[in-house]
């Protein structure tokens, strides 16, 4: 029974106005960083899925003309997420070290793009392949999900389950198999029909036809079989497959209730294309109706043979693979290389549109750090009860990672003028992408091995507020799961870490802890034990006016003591200012979409002013602006000239005065040999 609603008693003719919710703006997060580099595994050359190319089994058919996307951006929320998708430290790239350091510093979300060489070959080239035997009437081929030698460790096993069905059957004039209205059988399902003599046959369901029963108001389904049996069945079973996939690194996938016909929604080939991160079905069987090798499916057990092939092709990777010459900011889809991060859907702030910092740790490999040190073999010896020569018994090699010198196409020596120019051109291409999209800030590494004068020459080649530079390279603490180059602890060393990766984590930690208005500097780098190159006294003081952000050894450890951009304009020299203005732009673009179809009148003008001023007021109260009062810190002007209104145009001018954060002030207390104290600042 409906409840009656009555107006609350009160003054006659006076009613309370409904609560009006004023529009508000929510600042967008700016701590997300993207990493682009070389990994031993991860998405590459992936079939495109969009409104023109649906996600289904024919994704693996290279003859269909479906395009492949060489680079794909993948979100990760921890280093464990990264390892699950891209592998660990076994590859030659600095990407895993960079991502691990980002999360160690306090980062919470990153996007990762794996770089592979551009190949003109077809789908599955460079991927390991294997075959599943014994379970089906024909061997089934599988292809590793992406290229690399990692696929050689894949293992497959499969089997079947049989579920008895409720049915009605008659043989007049031919077999008529009727299933209840709530049956789980769908077109493409495989049935096993057993007659009174025990003979069993397998048949796929071609279609289900609705049938009304005069004595029962519910609809039943008559199954149209591809191969009807000759005798009346007394038992009908639904046959489904299961598949288990594993690799040598402990990753496993288990799929159940798999159908064996491509038109079924739960078809094995379709589900593998949609959900698996380890294998693709081979095109030779992906579109076929499969049948078990025997009607006694409960006894069948399929085992996959060892996978073979798989090419890492590290030596083929070249600097051009980090970019996409055919892509432009006007394109509707991301490109390859770093352009896979292009925010083509910034309005919704989904995906890579939330990325603010960009780090490319494998843009080049410094030649001085490309070769691991020579390590003598470790030999264990033993001797008997009497004095006698030692007998060599066991040689125990340590776990070896692929050294950086495998990336032969990326090795450049910054100490050579010609190769330093090549490094600068690559870094300027990264900055040019950030300037073109105006959505991400490039964090660059000063090339190692340069003198003071050469660093100044390098700095002179950049002038952009969309880039920041960091110096010097760092020595990270070793993780337990990180292999070393060599065996002898006296001669082995860690690979130096690009300082931009550490800075990206500090940027994220600073924003999450204190807010975007604070400069990401004067912070201790976690899990960093030293600088990779000895720095002369005063180097940081000399580089700071140039806008180069340095890591120095302080009382608490290795500290980042500056946060500047590479811009020559005073207004844009602070990294926090660039990030603050980018946040305002991104917030206004995303949060103001509601105003597009509103009537252009005083109500809209008031709502816009209120929403924008509320956002700026909150930033003023947090100390983001330089003025002492709101009037000195920001203004919002709604321009409503008649000629603008006649054109249906609305213009809002927003002015802000960002506060420059207090940077590191160095004070030296020096005790001279004669016992006097001198204070320098």
XYZ file of C-alpha atoms in Angstrom:
681
model
C 0.000 0.000 0.000
C 1.369 3.426 -0.946
C 2.160 5.806 1.891
C 0.451 9.206 1.713
C 2.697 12.269 1.650
C 1.672 15.442 3.421
C 3.144 18.896 3.339
C 4.668 19.834 6.728
C 2.550 22.269 8.716
C 3.741 25.868 8.743
C 2.920 29.369 7.641
C 0.218 29.242 4.946
C 1.682 29.758 1.489
C 5.306 29.509 2.695
C 7.374 26.529 1.569
C 11.020 25.657 2.060
C 13.148 25.950 -1.087
C 14.930 22.785 -2.181
C 18.584 22.593 -1.274
C 20.732 23.947 -4.109
C 24.038 22.161 -4.563
C 26.617 24.657 -5.744
C 29.002 23.393 -8.457
C 32.474 22.608 -7.153
C 35.817 21.743 -8.711
C 37.973 18.854 -7.520
C 41.715 19.268 -8.118
C 43.086 16.534 -10.360
C 45.916 14.339 -9.131
C 49.357 15.183 -10.472
C 51.495 12.438 -8.937
C 51.144 9.831 -11.713
C 54.329 9.116 -13.673
C 54.887 7.254 -16.935
C 57.968 5.119 -17.649
C 59.077 4.119 -21.142
C 61.829 1.539 -21.560
C 63.013 -1.969 -22.341
C 61.550 -4.981 -20.525
C 61.906 -8.755 -21.080
C 58.140 -9.154 -21.491
C 54.948 -7.129 -21.655
C 52.373 -6.004 -24.254
C 53.808 -5.277 -27.685
C 52.411 -5.574 -31.218
C 48.906 -5.983 -29.790
C 45.880 -6.237 -32.130
C 43.765 -3.094 -32.116
C 40.328 -3.366 -30.469
C 37.795 -0.613 -31.218
C 34.386 -0.122 -32.772
C 35.706 -1.319 -36.127
C 37.708 -4.269 -34.794
C 35.765 -6.122 -32.048
C 37.385 -8.301 -29.422
C 36.920 -11.906 -30.537
C 38.809 -14.961 -31.752
C 39.782 -13.550 -35.157
C 42.156 -11.097 -33.444
C 44.903 -13.628 -34.116
C 44.182 -13.881 -37.856
C 46.767 -11.704 -39.527
C 44.976 -12.088 -42.857
C 41.994 -10.114 -41.515
C 43.872 -6.851 -41.938
C 43.515 -5.875 -38.278
C 46.286 -3.370 -37.400
C 48.763 -4.011 -34.583
C 49.791 -1.477 -31.951
C 53.501 -1.767 -31.233
C 53.382 0.112 -27.909
C 50.715 -0.150 -25.215
C 50.538 1.815 -21.950
C 49.745 -0.359 -18.912
C 48.852 0.984 -15.438
C 50.644 -0.458 -12.398
C 50.000 0.351 -8.725
C 53.016 -1.396 -7.202
C 56.289 -2.961 -8.232
C 54.682 -6.383 -7.835
C 52.135 -5.333 -10.471
C 54.997 -4.316 -12.724
C 56.815 -7.644 -12.287
C 53.628 -9.580 -13.044
C 53.247 -7.873 -16.423
C 56.771 -6.893 -17.505
C 59.067 -9.286 -15.656
C 61.814 -8.509 -13.169
C 65.445 -7.476 -13.414
C 66.511 -10.162 -15.870
C 66.510 -7.837 -18.879
C 69.236 -5.373 -19.934
C 67.151 -2.206 -19.516
C 67.050 0.211 -16.588
C 63.234 0.232 -16.629
C 62.689 -2.158 -13.662
C 65.160 -0.236 -11.502
C 63.421 3.034 -12.364
C 59.923 1.751 -11.583
C 61.076 0.066 -8.366
C 62.707 3.290 -7.189
C 59.565 5.291 -7.998
C 57.473 3.132 -5.670
C 60.226 3.042 -3.031
C 60.173 6.851 -2.890
C 56.419 6.863 -2.244
C 54.780 6.790 -5.678
C 51.402 5.077 -5.854
C 50.509 4.801 -9.537
C 52.516 4.621 -12.732
C 52.009 3.810 -16.396
C 54.572 1.688 -18.228
C 55.271 1.356 -21.950
C 57.490 -1.451 -23.205
C 59.719 -0.593 -26.157
C 60.378 -3.224 -28.815
C 61.795 -2.918 -32.291
C 59.452 -1.958 -35.094
C 58.956 -5.066 -37.219
C 57.254 -5.314 -40.560
C 56.426 -8.983 -40.003
C 53.061 -10.448 -39.074
C 51.270 -11.342 -35.872
C 53.175 -13.493 -33.389
C 56.651 -13.011 -34.834
C 59.287 -13.178 -32.130
C 56.928 -15.055 -29.788
C 57.470 -18.580 -28.488
C 55.060 -21.271 -29.680
C 53.865 -24.581 -28.249
C 51.344 -27.353 -28.908
C 48.711 -29.032 -26.732
C 48.465 -32.763 -27.496
C 46.165 -35.707 -26.675
C 43.088 -33.882 -25.410
C 41.471 -32.862 -28.708
C 40.981 -34.535 -32.040
C 43.738 -32.340 -33.460
C 46.786 -30.748 -31.839
C 46.192 -27.159 -30.735
C 48.889 -24.558 -31.234
C 49.445 -21.643 -28.854
C 51.547 -18.499 -29.148
C 53.143 -16.616 -26.259
C 51.241 -13.424 -25.541
C 54.178 -11.206 -26.468
C 57.625 -11.520 -27.886
C 60.694 -12.606 -25.970
C 62.479 -15.680 -24.707
C 60.320 -15.678 -21.562
C 57.688 -17.662 -23.500
C 59.914 -20.750 -23.598
C 58.945 -21.451 -19.998
C 55.211 -21.704 -20.709
C 53.387 -24.918 -19.803
C 49.875 -26.054 -20.737
C 47.452 -28.662 -19.406
C 43.791 -29.242 -20.158
C 40.854 -31.563 -19.547
C 37.068 -31.780 -19.692
C 34.054 -31.811 -17.413
C 30.653 -33.424 -18.100
C 27.470 -32.046 -16.533
C 24.192 -34.018 -16.807
C 21.258 -32.040 -18.262
C 17.523 -32.207 -17.706
C 15.807 -32.878 -21.070
C 12.875 -34.400 -22.945
C 13.410 -36.348 -26.153
C 11.346 -38.001 -28.842
C 12.166 -39.613 -32.201
C 9.086 -38.564 -34.192
C 9.892 -38.007 -36.993
C 13.535 -37.240 -36.043
C 15.277 -36.616 -32.783
C 13.764 -33.729 -30.886
C 15.750 -32.657 -27.831
C 13.861 -30.246 -25.562
C 15.626 -28.390 -22.735
C 14.028 -26.445 -19.859
C 13.625 -22.691 -20.062
C 16.472 -22.040 -17.572
C 19.040 -24.226 -19.336
C 22.680 -23.113 -19.492
C 23.079 -24.547 -22.986
C 23.736 -21.977 -25.704
C 24.318 -22.256 -29.460
C 27.767 -23.696 -29.988
C 27.700 -25.883 -26.863
C 28.964 -29.466 -27.120
C 26.643 -32.263 -25.948
C 27.294 -35.944 -25.328
C 24.219 -38.084 -26.013
C 24.180 -41.634 -24.648
C 21.554 -44.191 -25.700
C 20.173 -47.212 -23.810
C 22.925 -49.494 -25.111
C 25.695 -47.241 -23.804
C 26.717 -45.856 -27.169
C 27.668 -42.168 -26.934
C 28.047 -39.526 -29.614
C 29.196 -35.915 -29.541
C 27.329 -33.125 -31.248
C 27.425 -29.329 -31.231
C 24.251 -27.322 -30.833
C 23.575 -25.327 -33.994
C 20.649 -23.334 -32.599
C 17.974 -23.151 -29.919
C 14.353 -22.726 -30.986
C 11.730 -21.398 -28.584
C 8.875 -23.820 -27.926
C 5.670 -23.227 -25.941
C 4.108 -25.974 -23.849
C 0.327 -25.746 -23.625
C 0.319 -27.098 -20.070
C 3.230 -24.948 -18.890
C 3.363 -21.191 -19.385
C 7.186 -21.177 -19.434
C 9.104 -21.291 -22.703
C 11.258 -24.330 -23.424
C 14.076 -24.670 -25.915
C 14.388 -27.231 -28.693
C 18.052 -27.875 -29.523
C 19.022 -28.184 -33.188
C 21.985 -30.567 -33.284
C 24.736 -30.597 -35.887
C 24.979 -34.431 -35.776
C 21.786 -36.020 -34.329
C 22.238 -39.600 -33.048
C 20.329 -42.498 -34.609
C 18.920 -43.756 -31.295
C 16.931 -42.159 -28.510
C 19.300 -40.705 -25.847
C 18.706 -41.592 -22.250
C 21.404 -39.268 -20.925
C 22.645 -35.899 -22.158
C 25.787 -34.254 -20.804
C 27.128 -30.772 -21.409
C 30.829 -31.058 -22.257
C 33.077 -28.173 -21.273
C 36.857 -27.807 -21.234
C 39.292 -26.354 -18.748
C 42.741 -24.999 -19.482
C 45.629 -24.188 -17.153
C 48.590 -22.084 -18.237
C 51.756 -21.389 -16.291
C 55.203 -19.965 -16.867
C 58.580 -20.484 -15.250
C 58.180 -17.342 -13.114
C 55.220 -18.625 -11.093
C 52.396 -16.906 -13.002
C 49.383 -19.126 -13.624
C 45.999 -18.793 -15.296
C 43.092 -21.203 -14.982
C 40.056 -21.104 -17.272
C 36.949 -23.222 -16.694
C 33.610 -23.829 -18.448
C 35.154 -23.294 -21.865
C 33.038 -23.971 -24.943
C 34.558 -25.548 -28.035
C 32.788 -23.606 -30.760
C 33.729 -20.044 -31.841
C 30.101 -18.842 -31.925
C 29.635 -19.611 -28.231
C 30.145 -16.639 -25.832
C 32.419 -18.796 -23.676
C 34.485 -20.129 -26.579
C 38.007 -21.074 -25.523
C 39.622 -19.083 -28.327
C 37.605 -15.954 -27.547
C 38.235 -16.087 -23.794
C 41.967 -16.529 -24.331
C 42.029 -13.481 -26.605
C 40.021 -11.487 -24.084
C 41.449 -12.491 -20.702
C 44.765 -14.301 -20.967
C 48.014 -12.444 -20.390
C 50.178 -15.470 -21.237
C 49.078 -16.988 -24.559
C 47.155 -16.444 -27.781
C 45.270 -19.255 -29.547
C 46.743 -20.159 -32.897
C 44.763 -18.950 -35.895
C 44.644 -22.482 -37.390
C 42.062 -23.635 -34.829
C 40.704 -20.419 -33.245
C 37.741 -20.347 -35.671
C 37.054 -24.105 -35.728
C 34.596 -26.272 -33.837
C 36.678 -28.517 -31.620
C 35.870 -32.005 -30.392
C 37.569 -34.128 -27.726
C 39.772 -36.982 -28.835
C 37.374 -39.503 -27.241
C 33.763 -39.505 -26.068
C 35.002 -40.600 -22.645
C 36.129 -37.091 -21.952
C 36.637 -37.689 -18.229
C 39.667 -39.822 -19.077
C 41.361 -37.265 -21.341
C 44.254 -35.180 -20.106
C 46.034 -32.799 -22.434
C 49.664 -31.845 -21.838
C 51.450 -29.131 -23.727
C 54.890 -29.773 -25.099
C 57.752 -27.374 -24.360
C 57.474 -23.990 -26.027
C 60.222 -23.059 -28.449
C 61.366 -19.957 -30.254
C 60.899 -16.522 -28.800
C 63.351 -13.761 -29.646
C 64.242 -10.911 -27.306
C 65.866 -8.976 -30.166
C 67.501 -6.561 -27.743
C 70.204 -5.781 -30.271
C 67.601 -4.582 -32.788
C 66.171 -1.857 -30.564
C 67.204 1.601 -31.730
C 66.398 5.168 -30.625
C 63.759 5.553 -33.332
C 61.685 2.857 -31.583
C 60.997 5.313 -28.741
C 59.119 7.643 -31.079
C 56.448 7.591 -33.755
C 57.216 9.881 -36.681
C 53.744 9.331 -38.158
C 51.868 10.478 -35.033
C 50.683 14.040 -34.406
C 48.753 15.651 -31.523
C 45.740 15.934 -33.828
C 45.378 12.144 -34.054
C 42.390 10.491 -32.379
C 44.362 7.489 -31.130
C 47.711 7.136 -29.348
C 50.803 6.286 -31.341
C 53.830 4.112 -30.630
C 56.763 4.697 -28.323
C 56.270 7.606 -25.939
C 53.278 8.761 -27.978
C 51.366 5.750 -26.617
C 50.890 8.021 -23.585
C 49.170 10.759 -25.569
C 46.036 11.926 -23.654
C 43.527 11.622 -26.487
C 40.634 11.465 -23.995
C 41.664 14.150 -21.541
C 38.078 15.252 -20.952
C 37.221 12.036 -19.134
C 40.640 11.833 -17.448
C 40.766 8.146 -18.011
C 43.871 6.188 -18.765
C 47.021 8.102 -19.598
C 45.279 11.494 -19.357
C 46.192 11.458 -15.647
C 49.943 11.125 -16.340
C 51.939 14.218 -15.378
C 55.614 13.184 -15.293
C 57.425 11.274 -18.069
C 60.660 9.317 -17.514
C 62.513 7.455 -20.288
C 65.278 5.530 -18.454
C 66.419 3.528 -21.502
C 66.544 6.355 -24.035
C 70.251 5.562 -24.290
C 72.812 3.410 -22.459
C 75.919 5.303 -21.250
C 78.887 3.514 -22.762
C 80.914 3.678 -19.551
C 78.255 1.576 -17.795
C 77.307 -0.763 -20.622
C 79.784 -3.542 -19.790
C 79.675 -5.416 -16.477
C 83.008 -5.768 -14.656
C 85.100 -8.849 -15.170
C 84.367 -11.366 -12.434
C 86.566 -14.383 -11.710
C 84.722 -17.711 -11.458
C 83.831 -18.845 -7.950
C 85.214 -22.307 -7.230
C 84.678 -24.353 -4.103
C 87.463 -26.761 -3.180
C 87.867 -29.568 -0.631
C 90.681 -31.572 0.890
C 90.960 -34.850 2.775
C 92.183 -35.668 6.289
C 95.820 -35.522 5.164
C 97.621 -32.682 3.437
C 96.925 -32.959 -0.257
C 96.135 -30.702 -3.185
C 92.594 -29.289 -3.106
C 90.134 -30.894 -5.447
C 87.782 -28.686 -7.392
C 84.311 -30.034 -6.794
C 81.529 -27.586 -7.523
C 81.280 -24.400 -9.524
C 78.332 -22.276 -8.437
C 77.469 -19.453 -10.831
C 75.244 -16.717 -9.450
C 71.987 -15.734 -11.061
C 72.944 -13.635 -14.081
C 70.970 -10.828 -15.670
C 71.367 -9.767 -19.279
C 73.968 -6.961 -19.184
C 73.194 -3.528 -20.636
C 75.620 -4.122 -23.501
C 72.946 -6.322 -25.105
C 71.262 -3.051 -26.147
C 73.908 -2.420 -28.802
C 71.686 -0.028 -30.732
C 71.246 2.259 -27.714
C 74.830 2.545 -26.452
C 76.125 6.115 -26.654
C 79.174 7.655 -24.989
C 78.327 11.132 -23.666
C 82.041 11.857 -23.283
C 82.363 11.993 -27.085
C 81.091 15.231 -28.655
C 79.314 13.558 -31.552
C 77.498 11.031 -29.374
C 76.619 13.696 -26.799
C 74.919 15.602 -29.614
C 72.955 12.439 -30.451
C 71.831 12.145 -26.804
C 70.752 15.797 -26.796
C 68.708 15.282 -29.968
C 66.887 12.332 -28.391
C 66.169 14.259 -25.196
C 64.943 17.262 -27.182
C 62.567 14.966 -29.072
C 61.100 13.864 -25.723
C 60.692 17.496 -24.670
C 59.129 18.345 -28.043
C 56.474 15.673 -27.462
C 55.654 17.151 -24.025
C 55.443 20.646 -25.477
C 53.176 19.454 -28.281
C 50.714 17.706 -25.958
C 51.133 20.177 -23.044
C 49.980 17.435 -20.707
C 53.191 15.871 -19.381
C 56.505 17.114 -17.990
C 59.692 15.387 -19.133
C 62.175 14.503 -16.393
C 65.622 14.329 -18.002
C 68.956 12.976 -16.795
C 72.136 14.978 -17.263
C 74.429 12.603 -19.196
C 77.098 11.100 -16.931
C 80.817 11.627 -17.295
C 80.650 15.336 -18.208
C 82.817 18.095 -16.826
C 81.398 21.317 -15.436
C 81.856 23.080 -18.762
C 80.290 20.247 -20.756
C 77.279 20.192 -18.422
C 76.801 23.907 -19.021
C 76.981 23.291 -22.790
C 74.380 20.536 -22.449
C 72.123 22.839 -20.439
C 72.329 25.564 -23.065
C 70.583 23.298 -25.578
C 67.288 23.294 -23.630
C 64.774 26.023 -22.892
C 61.398 24.663 -21.847
C 59.113 24.786 -18.836
C 57.901 21.302 -19.806
C 61.187 19.678 -18.771
C 63.332 19.331 -15.648
C 66.873 17.969 -15.391
C 68.528 15.923 -12.634
C 72.165 15.199 -11.756
C 74.109 13.025 -10.954
C 73.235 9.364 -11.520
C 72.745 7.358 -8.332
C 73.704 4.021 -6.800
C 70.626 2.217 -5.446
C 70.553 -0.278 -2.636
C 70.248 -3.804 -3.939
C 66.868 -5.508 -3.743
C 66.748 -9.155 -2.717
C 65.214 -10.164 -6.050
C 67.769 -8.228 -8.100
C 70.635 -10.251 -9.642
C 74.123 -8.808 -9.851
C 76.547 -8.797 -12.757
C 79.039 -11.363 -11.539
C 79.637 -13.581 -8.542
C 82.376 -12.110 -6.370
C 81.016 -9.506 -3.947
C 84.384 -7.739 -4.025
C 84.194 -6.933 -7.734
C 80.496 -6.847 -8.502
C 78.560 -3.574 -8.720
C 75.039 -2.288 -9.098
C 74.006 -0.617 -12.308
C 73.708 3.178 -11.792
C 70.171 4.488 -11.584
C 68.889 7.450 -13.641
C 68.189 10.237 -11.127
C 64.954 11.231 -12.898
C 63.295 8.015 -11.697
C 64.098 8.842 -8.072
C 62.941 12.427 -8.586
C 59.606 11.203 -9.995
C 58.959 9.255 -6.806
C 59.908 12.250 -4.665
C 57.521 14.452 -6.673
C 54.707 11.985 -6.014
C 55.534 11.632 -2.313
C 55.730 15.386 -1.786
C 52.353 15.993 -3.419
C 50.619 13.178 -1.566
C 52.054 14.281 1.786
C 51.832 18.081 1.568
C 50.118 19.159 -1.637
C 51.003 20.349 -5.106
C 51.942 23.850 -3.901
C 55.109 22.561 -2.225
C 58.229 22.246 -4.322
C 59.406 18.630 -4.657
C 62.829 19.273 -3.140
C 64.733 19.064 0.162
C 63.719 15.410 0.363
C 65.854 12.365 1.172
C 65.974 9.668 -1.506
C 64.960 6.304 -0.085
C 66.996 3.194 -0.908
C 69.810 5.230 -2.484
C 73.236 4.709 -0.952
C 75.562 6.890 -3.019
C 76.090 8.939 -6.147
C 77.524 7.091 -9.122
C 80.178 9.757 -9.801
C 82.220 11.718 -7.327
C 81.163 15.373 -7.289
C 83.637 18.191 -6.695
C 82.811 20.612 -3.913
C 80.456 23.344 -5.062
C 79.129 21.486 -8.110
C 75.516 21.711 -6.913
C 75.954 25.430 -6.154
C 77.157 26.069 -9.702
C 74.421 24.031 -11.384
C 71.523 25.371 -9.331
C 71.342 28.792 -11.077
C 71.271 26.911 -14.386
C 68.084 25.098 -13.382
C 69.708 21.677 -12.915
C 68.363 19.821 -9.888
C 71.099 18.033 -7.971
C 71.244 15.171 -5.525
C 73.819 15.764 -2.773
C 74.906 13.889 0.291
C 73.396 15.417 3.393
C 73.217 14.502 7.077
C 70.275 12.156 6.485
C 71.491 10.621 3.216
C 71.267 11.472 -0.475
C 68.966 14.504 -0.809
C 67.311 16.253 -3.749
C 67.929 19.957 -3.105
C 66.186 21.745 -5.995
C 63.033 21.592 -8.121
C 63.406 23.795 -11.184
C 62.469 23.502 -14.837
C 64.728 24.104 -17.836
C 62.959 27.345 -18.739
C 64.844 30.623 -19.062
C 61.698 32.578 -18.154
C 61.612 33.601 -14.524
C 57.853 32.974 -14.232
C 58.290 29.315 -15.202
C 61.557 28.406 -13.521
C 59.921 26.582 -10.603
C 58.670 23.051 -11.248
C 55.890 23.534 -8.696
C 54.560 26.508 -10.712
C 54.400 24.505 -13.926
C 52.664 21.640 -12.103
C 50.210 24.014 -10.396
C 49.153 25.692 -13.656
C 48.891 22.314 -15.383
C 46.651 21.096 -12.555
C 44.387 24.144 -12.931
C 44.116 23.628 -16.678
C 43.390 19.940 -16.283
C 40.836 20.536 -13.538
C 38.979 23.210 -15.489
C 38.923 21.073 -18.621
C 37.546 18.051 -16.814
C 35.289 19.540 -14.174
C 33.664 22.269 -16.297
C 32.117 20.055 -18.968
C 28.701 20.563 -17.358
C 28.720 24.183 -18.574
C 28.781 23.301 -22.281
C 25.016 23.057 -22.796
C 23.874 25.473 -20.067
C 21.980 28.651 -21.047
C 24.429 31.513 -21.426
C 22.947 33.788 -18.752
C 23.507 35.267 -15.296
C 22.890 31.926 -13.534
C 25.682 30.264 -15.512
C 28.033 33.205 -14.969
C 27.427 33.100 -11.234
C 27.945 29.337 -11.045
C 31.197 29.532 -13.005
C 32.564 32.320 -10.844
C 31.580 30.521 -7.641
C 33.111 27.190 -8.690
C 36.415 28.677 -9.893
C 36.800 31.038 -6.942
C 36.145 28.168 -4.509
C 38.983 26.178 -6.065
C 41.383 29.129 -6.047
C 40.388 30.077 -2.503
C 41.262 26.591 -1.258
C 44.670 26.838 -2.960
C 45.219 30.309 -1.473
C 44.477 28.998 2.006
C 46.951 26.168 1.395
C 49.688 28.679 0.526
C 49.862 28.115 -3.210
C 49.724 31.826 -4.094
C 52.068 34.701 -3.347
C 49.601 37.421 -2.338
C 48.710 38.378 1.226
C 44.992 38.553 0.366
C 42.748 36.816 -2.116
C 42.590 39.987 -4.205
C 46.386 39.983 -4.500
C 46.544 36.256 -5.238
C 43.941 35.590 -7.907
C 41.027 37.016 -9.877
C 38.155 35.618 -11.941
C 36.536 37.774 -14.615
C 33.467 36.757 -16.587
C 33.414 38.778 -19.823
C 29.835 39.352 -20.986
C 30.104 42.010 -23.690
C 27.002 42.174 -25.908
C 28.915 41.174 -29.017
C 30.129 38.018 -27.245
C 26.612 37.128 -26.138
C 25.331 37.644 -29.698
C 27.835 35.034 -30.850
C 26.907 32.647 -28.016
C 30.404 33.013 -26.586
C 31.434 33.047 -22.945
C 34.945 33.994 -21.846
C 36.285 33.655 -18.325
C 39.677 35.150 -17.508
C 41.538 33.617 -14.561
C 44.665 35.154 -13.123
C 46.853 33.631 -10.431
C 50.124 34.592 -8.752
C 51.834 31.303 -7.837
C 54.167 31.381 -4.864
C 57.742 30.331 -5.476
C 58.704 27.750 -2.853
C 61.683 28.357 -0.631
C 64.576 26.471 -2.114
C 67.513 24.892 -0.391
C 69.779 27.501 1.246
C 73.277 26.196 1.789
C 75.157 27.345 4.890
C 78.737 26.215 5.483
C 80.454 26.295 8.843
C 84.206 26.006 8.285
C 86.842 25.559 10.973
C 90.233 26.796 9.825
C 93.542 25.319 10.860
C 94.140 28.122 13.354
C 90.901 27.293 15.158
C 88.779 30.138 13.766
C 85.227 29.493 12.543
C 83.907 30.909 9.257
C 80.253 30.915 8.230
C 79.450 30.988 4.507
C 76.002 31.154 2.918
